Short mmCIF file of C-alpha atoms in Angstrom, two decimals:
data_model
loop_
_atom_site.label_atom_id
_atom_site.label_comp_id
_atom_site.label_asym_id
_atom_site.label_seq_id
_atom_site.Cartn_x
_atom_site.Cartn_y
_atom_site.Cartn_z
CA MET A 1 198.22 -123.69 -133.42
CA GLU A 2 200.85 -121.05 -134.18
CA GLU A 3 203.86 -121.93 -136.34
CA THR A 4 206.11 -119.20 -134.96
CA LEU A 5 206.10 -116.71 -132.11
CA ARG A 6 208.30 -114.34 -130.14
CA ILE A 7 209.44 -115.15 -126.60
CA GLU A 8 211.15 -112.06 -125.21
CA ASN A 9 211.21 -113.28 -121.62
CA GLY A 10 213.21 -111.18 -119.17
CA ALA A 11 216.01 -108.79 -120.11
CA LYS A 12 218.83 -109.30 -122.60
CA ALA A 13 221.83 -111.04 -121.00
CA PRO A 14 225.15 -109.17 -120.77
CA ALA A 15 226.85 -109.69 -124.12
CA THR A 16 230.18 -111.44 -124.54
CA PHE A 17 231.41 -108.73 -126.92
CA SER A 18 230.74 -105.02 -127.32
CA GLN A 19 228.05 -103.62 -129.59
CA ALA A 20 230.79 -102.21 -131.84
CA GLU A 21 232.46 -105.62 -132.16
CA MET A 22 229.25 -107.38 -133.15
CA GLU A 23 228.36 -104.59 -135.58
CA ARG A 24 231.80 -104.97 -137.14
CA ARG A 25 231.23 -108.68 -137.74
CA VAL A 26 227.75 -108.20 -139.21
CA ALA A 27 228.94 -105.29 -141.38
CA GLY A 28 231.67 -107.52 -142.79
CA LEU A 29 229.11 -110.21 -143.56
CA ARG A 30 226.75 -107.75 -145.26
CA LYS A 31 229.61 -106.48 -147.39
CA LEU A 32 230.32 -110.06 -148.42
CA LEU A 33 226.66 -110.57 -149.34
CA GLU A 34 226.76 -107.46 -151.50
CA GLU A 35 229.96 -108.56 -153.22
CA GLN A 36 228.51 -112.01 -153.96
CA GLN A 37 225.16 -110.52 -155.05
CA LEU A 38 223.27 -112.50 -152.41
CA ASP A 39 219.90 -111.54 -150.94
CA ALA A 40 220.69 -113.00 -147.52
CA ALA A 41 222.75 -115.48 -145.54
CA PHE A 42 221.11 -118.44 -143.79
CA PHE A 43 223.44 -120.09 -141.26
CA THR A 44 222.70 -123.40 -139.56
CA SER A 45 226.03 -124.23 -137.88
CA MET A 46 226.79 -123.58 -134.23
CA HIS A 47 230.02 -121.73 -135.00
CA ASN A 48 228.70 -119.22 -137.54
CA ILE A 49 225.50 -118.57 -135.59
CA ALA A 50 227.62 -117.95 -132.48
CA TYR A 51 230.10 -115.76 -134.34
CA TYR A 52 227.49 -113.45 -135.86
CA SER A 53 224.91 -113.49 -133.03
CA ASP A 54 226.64 -114.54 -129.75
CA PHE A 55 224.00 -117.28 -129.36
CA LEU A 56 225.35 -120.83 -128.98
CA TYR A 57 222.52 -123.29 -129.45
CA CYS A 58 221.94 -126.78 -128.04
CA SER A 59 220.43 -128.75 -130.92
CA PHE A 60 219.22 -131.96 -129.28
CA GLY A 61 217.90 -133.10 -132.66
CA ARG A 62 216.26 -129.78 -133.62
CA PRO A 63 217.52 -127.35 -136.29
CA TYR A 64 218.59 -123.78 -135.49
CA GLY A 65 219.39 -120.89 -137.77
CA LEU A 66 220.45 -117.30 -138.29
CA VAL A 67 219.16 -115.07 -141.09
CA VAL A 68 221.17 -111.98 -142.04
CA SER A 69 220.21 -109.63 -144.88
CA ASP A 70 220.67 -105.91 -145.43
CA SER A 71 217.69 -105.29 -143.12
CA THR A 72 217.31 -108.48 -141.04
CA HIS A 73 219.37 -110.08 -138.30
CA SER A 74 217.49 -112.85 -136.48
CA THR A 75 218.25 -116.19 -134.92
CA ILE A 76 215.70 -119.00 -135.25
CA SER A 77 215.24 -121.26 -132.24
CA ALA A 78 212.96 -124.01 -130.94
CA LYS A 79 210.23 -123.24 -128.41
CA ILE A 80 211.72 -125.78 -126.01
CA ASP A 81 214.44 -123.19 -125.20
CA GLY A 82 211.99 -120.52 -124.08
CA GLY A 83 213.45 -117.01 -123.95
CA GLN A 84 217.11 -117.98 -123.59
CA PRO A 85 217.95 -117.66 -127.33
CA TRP A 86 216.44 -114.16 -127.42
CA ARG A 87 218.29 -113.12 -124.27
CA ARG A 88 221.59 -114.29 -125.78
CA SER A 89 221.08 -113.17 -129.39
CA PHE A 90 222.61 -110.02 -130.80
CA GLY A 91 219.59 -108.84 -132.76
CA ASP A 92 216.17 -110.45 -133.04
CA ASN A 93 214.98 -113.99 -132.38
CA LEU A 94 212.11 -115.93 -133.93
CA VAL A 95 210.81 -119.09 -132.23
CA TYR A 96 209.26 -122.02 -134.09
CA THR A 97 206.89 -124.53 -132.49
CA ASP A 98 206.54 -128.31 -132.72
CA TRP A 99 202.84 -128.22 -133.62
CA GLN A 100 203.54 -128.90 -137.30
CA ARG A 101 206.50 -130.70 -138.84
CA ASP A 102 209.10 -128.41 -140.49
CA ASN A 103 207.98 -125.19 -138.83
CA PHE A 104 211.69 -124.34 -138.75
CA TYR A 105 211.63 -123.89 -142.53
CA ARG A 106 208.41 -121.87 -142.35
CA ALA A 107 210.16 -119.60 -139.85
CA ALA A 108 213.10 -119.26 -142.23
CA ARG A 109 210.77 -118.44 -145.13
CA SER A 110 209.04 -115.73 -143.09
CA LEU A 111 212.40 -114.04 -142.50
CA LEU A 112 213.96 -114.65 -145.92
CA GLY A 113 210.99 -113.51 -148.02
CA PRO A 114 211.41 -113.79 -151.80
CA SER A 115 215.15 -114.54 -151.69
CA LYS A 116 216.51 -115.75 -155.02
CA ARG A 117 220.20 -116.06 -154.20
CA LEU A 118 220.83 -117.34 -150.69
CA GLY A 119 224.17 -117.89 -148.97
CA VAL A 120 224.34 -121.15 -146.97
CA GLU A 121 226.97 -123.54 -145.56
CA PHE A 122 227.37 -126.58 -147.78
CA ASP A 123 229.67 -128.16 -145.19
CA HIS A 124 226.83 -128.15 -142.66
CA LEU A 125 223.58 -128.31 -144.66
CA THR A 126 222.53 -131.97 -144.97
CA LEU A 127 220.88 -133.30 -148.12
CA GLU A 128 217.58 -133.54 -146.27
CA ALA A 129 217.85 -129.98 -144.91
CA ARG A 130 218.77 -128.65 -148.34
CA ALA A 131 215.73 -130.30 -149.93
CA LYS A 132 213.42 -128.87 -147.27
CA LEU A 133 214.92 -125.40 -147.61
CA GLU A 134 214.53 -125.43 -151.41
CA ALA A 135 210.94 -126.62 -151.02
CA ALA A 136 210.22 -123.75 -148.61
CA LEU A 137 211.79 -121.20 -151.00
CA PRO A 138 210.71 -122.13 -154.57
CA GLY A 139 213.14 -120.92 -157.20
CA VAL A 140 215.94 -120.15 -154.75
CA THR A 141 219.58 -120.67 -155.72
CA LEU A 142 221.79 -121.79 -152.84
CA ILE A 143 225.37 -120.47 -152.86
CA ASP A 144 228.06 -121.87 -150.57
CA ILE A 145 229.55 -119.06 -148.46
CA ALA A 146 231.14 -121.26 -145.77
CA PRO A 147 234.71 -120.77 -147.09
CA LEU A 148 234.24 -116.99 -147.35
CA VAL A 149 232.89 -116.49 -143.84
CA MET A 150 235.60 -118.82 -142.53
CA ARG A 151 238.15 -116.39 -143.92
CA GLN A 152 236.43 -113.56 -142.04
CA ARG A 153 236.61 -115.54 -138.78
CA MET A 154 240.31 -116.34 -139.23
CA ILE A 155 241.44 -112.78 -138.44
CA LYS A 156 240.61 -112.19 -134.77
CA SER A 157 239.74 -108.81 -133.31
CA PRO A 158 241.34 -107.35 -130.16
CA GLU A 159 238.23 -108.38 -128.21
CA GLU A 160 238.62 -111.93 -129.46
CA HIS A 161 242.29 -111.90 -128.53
CA ALA A 162 241.29 -110.86 -125.00
CA ILE A 163 238.89 -113.78 -124.53
CA ILE A 164 241.40 -116.22 -126.05
CA ARG A 165 244.12 -114.93 -123.69
CA ASP A 166 241.77 -115.49 -120.76
CA GLY A 167 241.04 -118.98 -122.04
CA ALA A 168 244.75 -119.81 -122.24
CA ALA A 169 245.24 -118.58 -118.66
CA VAL A 170 242.30 -120.71 -117.51
CA ALA A 171 243.82 -123.74 -119.27
CA ASP A 172 247.07 -123.19 -117.35
CA ILE A 173 245.09 -123.23 -114.09
CA GLY A 174 243.46 -126.48 -115.17
CA GLY A 175 246.88 -127.92 -115.94
CA TRP A 176 248.20 -127.21 -112.47
CA ALA A 177 245.04 -128.74 -110.94
CA VAL A 178 245.64 -131.88 -113.01
CA VAL A 179 249.23 -132.14 -111.78
CA GLU A 180 248.09 -131.70 -108.18
CA ALA A 181 245.52 -134.50 -108.56
CA MET A 182 247.95 -137.02 -110.10
CA GLY A 183 249.27 -139.91 -108.08
CA GLU A 184 249.93 -143.63 -108.21
CA GLY A 185 246.61 -145.50 -108.17
CA VAL A 186 244.51 -142.44 -109.03
CA PRO A 187 242.15 -143.13 -111.98
CA GLU A 188 242.28 -140.99 -115.09
CA HIS A 189 238.72 -139.76 -114.60
CA GLU A 190 239.44 -138.41 -111.11
CA VAL A 191 242.43 -136.46 -112.42
CA ALA A 192 240.31 -135.08 -115.27
CA LEU A 193 237.53 -134.01 -112.89
CA ALA A 194 240.00 -131.94 -110.86
CA GLY A 195 241.10 -130.02 -113.94
CA THR A 196 237.56 -129.50 -115.23
CA SER A 197 236.35 -128.21 -111.87
CA ALA A 198 239.25 -125.77 -111.51
CA MET A 199 238.71 -124.34 -114.99
CA THR A 200 234.93 -124.11 -114.62
CA ARG A 201 235.25 -122.15 -111.39
CA GLU A 202 237.85 -119.81 -112.92
CA ILE A 203 235.62 -119.11 -115.94
CA ALA A 204 232.71 -118.34 -113.60
CA LYS A 205 234.94 -115.93 -111.71
CA ARG A 206 236.24 -114.14 -114.82
CA TYR A 207 232.94 -114.19 -116.75
CA PRO A 208 230.19 -114.10 -114.12
CA HIS A 209 227.41 -113.53 -116.69
CA SER A 210 228.48 -116.23 -119.13
CA GLU A 211 226.89 -119.60 -119.76
CA ILE A 212 228.94 -122.29 -118.03
CA ARG A 213 229.19 -125.16 -120.49
CA ASP A 214 231.42 -127.48 -122.50
CA THR A 215 234.69 -127.13 -120.53
CA TRP A 216 236.43 -130.50 -120.25
CA VAL A 217 239.70 -132.40 -119.72
CA TRP A 218 241.10 -135.40 -121.55
CA PHE A 219 243.71 -137.02 -119.34
CA GLN A 220 245.30 -140.15 -120.77
CA SER A 221 247.88 -142.57 -119.37
CA GLY A 222 250.01 -145.39 -120.72
CA LEU A 223 248.62 -147.01 -123.85
CA ASN A 224 245.71 -144.55 -123.83
CA THR A 225 248.08 -141.73 -124.88
CA ASP A 226 248.41 -143.10 -128.42
CA GLY A 227 245.60 -140.86 -129.77
CA ALA A 228 245.13 -137.13 -129.35
CA HIS A 229 241.37 -137.41 -128.77
CA ASN A 230 241.15 -140.62 -126.74
CA PRO A 231 238.48 -140.37 -124.04
CA VAL A 232 239.10 -140.46 -120.32
CA THR A 233 238.92 -143.95 -118.80
CA THR A 234 238.98 -145.45 -115.31
CA ARG A 235 242.55 -146.74 -115.71
CA ALA A 236 244.62 -146.16 -112.55
CA LEU A 237 247.96 -144.37 -112.92
CA GLU A 238 251.14 -146.39 -112.40
CA ALA A 239 254.68 -145.27 -111.62
CA GLY A 240 256.62 -144.63 -114.82
CA ASP A 241 253.49 -143.97 -116.90
CA ILE A 242 253.63 -141.63 -119.86
CA LEU A 243 250.76 -139.16 -119.48
CA SER A 244 248.88 -136.72 -121.71
CA LEU A 245 247.39 -133.62 -120.09
CA ASN A 246 244.71 -131.92 -122.21
CA CYS A 247 242.75 -129.00 -120.75
CA PHE A 248 240.01 -127.37 -122.81
CA PRO A 249 238.20 -124.37 -121.34
CA MET A 250 235.22 -123.00 -123.28
CA ILE A 251 234.09 -119.39 -122.84
CA GLN A 252 230.89 -118.62 -124.79
CA GLY A 253 231.93 -120.88 -127.64
CA TYR A 254 235.58 -119.78 -127.65
CA TYR A 255 237.86 -122.78 -127.27
CA THR A 256 241.41 -122.79 -125.96
CA ALA A 257 243.72 -125.65 -125.08
CA LEU A 258 246.74 -126.74 -123.08
CA GLU A 259 248.35 -130.08 -123.92
CA ARG A 260 251.45 -131.52 -122.31
CA THR A 261 253.41 -134.76 -122.07
CA LEU A 262 254.23 -135.78 -118.49
CA PHE A 263 255.60 -138.82 -116.67
CA LEU A 264 254.67 -140.13 -113.26
CA GLY A 265 257.71 -140.54 -111.05
CA HIS A 266 260.31 -141.38 -113.70
CA ALA A 267 260.85 -141.83 -117.45
CA SER A 268 262.99 -144.42 -119.20
CA GLU A 269 265.95 -143.46 -121.35
CA ALA A 270 264.03 -144.29 -124.53
CA HIS A 271 261.06 -142.20 -123.39
CA LEU A 272 263.28 -139.25 -122.58
CA LYS A 273 264.89 -139.47 -126.03
CA HIS A 274 261.59 -139.40 -127.92
CA TRP A 275 260.21 -136.70 -125.64
CA GLU A 276 263.19 -134.42 -126.23
CA ILE A 277 262.92 -134.86 -130.01
CA ASN A 278 259.26 -133.87 -129.89
CA CYS A 279 260.14 -130.87 -127.73
CA GLN A 280 262.81 -129.92 -130.27
CA VAL A 281 260.15 -129.91 -132.99
CA HIS A 282 257.86 -127.90 -130.71
CA ARG A 283 260.52 -125.25 -129.98
CA ARG A 284 261.34 -124.87 -133.67
CA GLY A 285 257.66 -124.69 -134.53
CA LEU A 286 257.16 -121.83 -132.07
CA GLU A 287 259.96 -119.94 -133.84
CA LEU A 288 258.35 -120.44 -137.26
CA ILE A 289 255.00 -118.83 -136.35
CA LYS A 290 255.21 -115.33 -137.84
CA PRO A 291 253.45 -113.22 -140.49
CA GLY A 292 254.06 -114.35 -144.03
CA ALA A 293 254.94 -117.93 -143.11
CA ARG A 294 252.87 -120.43 -145.08
CA CYS A 295 251.22 -123.30 -143.23
CA CYS A 296 252.63 -125.87 -145.67
CA ASP A 297 256.16 -124.54 -145.35
CA ILE A 298 256.05 -124.74 -141.55
CA ALA A 299 254.89 -128.35 -141.79
CA ALA A 300 257.60 -129.21 -144.32
CA GLU A 301 260.42 -127.83 -142.17
CA LEU A 302 259.20 -129.61 -139.04
CA ASN A 303 258.88 -132.85 -140.99
CA GLU A 304 262.59 -132.65 -141.68
CA ILE A 305 263.42 -132.75 -137.97
CA TYR A 306 261.35 -135.88 -137.44
CA ALA A 307 262.82 -137.43 -140.59
CA ALA A 308 266.37 -136.80 -139.35
CA HIS A 309 265.55 -138.96 -136.31
CA ASP A 310 263.63 -141.58 -138.36
CA LEU A 311 260.40 -140.65 -136.56
CA LEU A 312 258.36 -139.04 -139.33
CA ARG A 313 256.31 -142.20 -139.84
CA TYR A 314 255.15 -141.88 -136.22
CA ARG A 315 253.74 -138.36 -136.65
CA SER A 316 250.04 -138.37 -135.78
CA PHE A 317 248.57 -135.27 -137.53
CA GLY A 318 249.42 -131.74 -138.63
CA TYR A 319 251.22 -129.22 -136.46
CA GLY A 320 248.45 -126.87 -135.34
CA HIS A 321 245.24 -125.07 -136.17
CA SER A 322 243.30 -121.85 -135.78
CA PHE A 323 241.48 -120.83 -132.60
CA GLY A 324 238.25 -118.94 -131.99
CA VAL A 325 234.66 -120.20 -132.18
CA LEU A 326 235.20 -123.95 -132.39
CA SER A 327 234.82 -127.11 -130.36
CA HIS A 328 235.26 -130.86 -130.44
CA TYR A 329 231.72 -131.15 -131.82
CA TYR A 330 231.37 -128.06 -134.02
CA GLY A 331 233.37 -125.60 -136.04
CA ARG A 332 236.83 -125.54 -137.58
CA GLU A 333 238.76 -123.04 -139.69
CA ALA A 334 240.20 -125.65 -142.02
CA ALA A 335 242.10 -123.13 -144.18
CA LEU A 336 244.31 -122.28 -141.20
CA GLU A 337 245.83 -125.64 -140.26
CA LEU A 338 249.56 -126.27 -140.24
CA ARG A 339 249.57 -129.08 -142.79
CA GLU A 340 251.34 -129.89 -146.01
CA ASP A 341 248.22 -129.24 -148.12
CA ILE A 342 247.39 -125.79 -146.70
CA GLU A 343 249.05 -122.84 -148.48
CA THR A 344 247.54 -120.07 -146.30
CA ALA A 345 250.07 -117.44 -145.22
CA LEU A 346 249.88 -116.33 -141.58
CA GLU A 347 248.68 -112.76 -141.00
CA PRO A 348 248.66 -110.45 -137.97
CA GLY A 349 245.56 -111.13 -135.89
CA MET A 350 245.41 -114.85 -136.59
CA VAL A 351 245.61 -117.23 -133.63
CA VAL A 352 247.18 -120.66 -134.10
CA SER A 353 248.51 -123.53 -132.05
CA MET A 354 251.81 -125.32 -132.30
CA GLU A 355 251.17 -128.95 -131.32
CA PRO A 356 253.50 -131.62 -132.70
CA MET A 357 252.70 -135.23 -131.82
CA ILE A 358 254.33 -138.60 -132.40
CA THR A 359 253.09 -142.00 -131.26
CA ILE A 360 255.56 -144.84 -130.69
CA PRO A 361 253.72 -148.18 -130.95
CA GLU A 362 253.24 -150.45 -127.97
CA GLY A 363 256.04 -152.98 -127.61
CA GLN A 364 258.77 -150.61 -128.77
CA PRO A 365 261.16 -148.80 -126.40
CA GLY A 366 259.64 -145.47 -125.36
CA ALA A 367 256.11 -146.46 -126.40
CA GLY A 368 253.35 -143.89 -126.07
CA GLY A 369 252.06 -140.61 -127.45
CA TYR A 370 254.03 -137.38 -127.07
CA ARG A 371 252.38 -134.02 -127.61
CA GLU A 372 253.01 -130.41 -126.59
CA HIS A 373 250.63 -127.54 -127.35
CA ASP A 374 250.97 -123.76 -127.11
CA ILE A 375 248.70 -121.00 -128.47
CA LEU A 376 250.17 -118.03 -130.34
CA ILE A 377 248.70 -114.74 -131.54
CA VAL A 378 250.36 -113.62 -134.78
CA THR A 379 251.62 -110.03 -134.50
CA GLU A 380 253.10 -107.53 -136.97
CA GLU A 381 256.65 -108.68 -136.22
CA GLY A 382 256.27 -112.25 -135.00
CA ALA A 383 253.98 -114.00 -132.54
CA GLU A 384 252.96 -113.78 -128.88
CA ASN A 385 252.88 -117.08 -127.02
CA ILE A 386 249.98 -116.88 -124.53
CA THR A 387 250.49 -120.34 -122.97
CA GLY A 388 252.32 -120.25 -119.64
CA PHE A 389 252.50 -123.88 -118.53
CA PRO A 390 256.07 -125.23 -118.98
CA PHE A 391 256.97 -128.21 -121.14
CA GLY A 392 259.75 -130.79 -121.25
CA ALA A 393 261.49 -133.26 -118.95
CA GLU A 394 262.94 -130.68 -116.57
CA HIS A 395 259.40 -129.60 -115.60
CA ASN A 396 257.01 -132.46 -116.20
CA VAL A 397 258.40 -135.60 -114.60
CA ILE A 398 256.00 -135.44 -111.68
CA SER A 399 257.15 -136.75 -108.30
CA LEU A 400 255.26 -139.64 -106.75
CA ARG A 401 253.09 -138.65 -103.81
#
């Protein structure tokens, strides 16, 4: 039986980005390959395949790839997906079958030819996958290009800014749906479903030809607010609860977020005190986002505010990160995180969040997790905040209904 085949079923789907935008990305990659004296790039991660091809795969235990050389641009997909990868791919698509084990690597070999220096992602290529790739390409030298292509992704184009702005607006809509669904006795999962449904419908309205997938809400209450990524539970909301609203719309692999601290009905004096301190850090952080500012310096200055209130030991993580092609299960531009160990200077075109969080342990006055989150596009002079949902006690102590 055949090892590979082409499945060009139907017509190409409407692309997320223009032809010029995708050509710009691929041209930048080919320039990088030339500079590094590489014969080709072989991507296996969801984020880089999506960035350079507009195809976002669903692995389900099978490998996927993208080969780019000076003359080739082709995704590699499993036959189980039929013609969908070809319809979504910018460029060609080659399908591998399940008839023989490791047909994926035979497909890669057929596209890569006699490559001697091959760019790959060491942060995604497992030891097993690396061994199989080297066996399929005898004599090949694998070069890690993940950090270099990450740098390319960090500067967003105007078309990327447009989709990220839309995502932020969709997140705001999800936030208001969450607030509307809140009430004493309502379980977390019911509140989350309201926000997810509102955002999904808004994405379908704004992007009628897109794939509807991966949009979600984390809504946490009480003790469950102590972690930023705690899953939704069936806990019922109670009057006086501290709440974490987290709305995450996904538009063709582009992630945006809205995160807010809220209280149901009322907040204690201790809660209000901690909340205002975190909002103070948030406001100052928004002011610090501008071109030339180093990630580590932003983190250091915000640390001083927490330290002045003896709260630094309760800080949960860094102060923000880059946006673009990423998700809770793939992708991250680690060189653009607002942390003490990141020396990257902000540049126009970058998109970052400001999201300070502290967690006061259970049993202490004002216990719970406090987090605010806005998204900013770095401009020539400063930054544009594209999040519209308000934050702070004057807005987000939600009346009991």
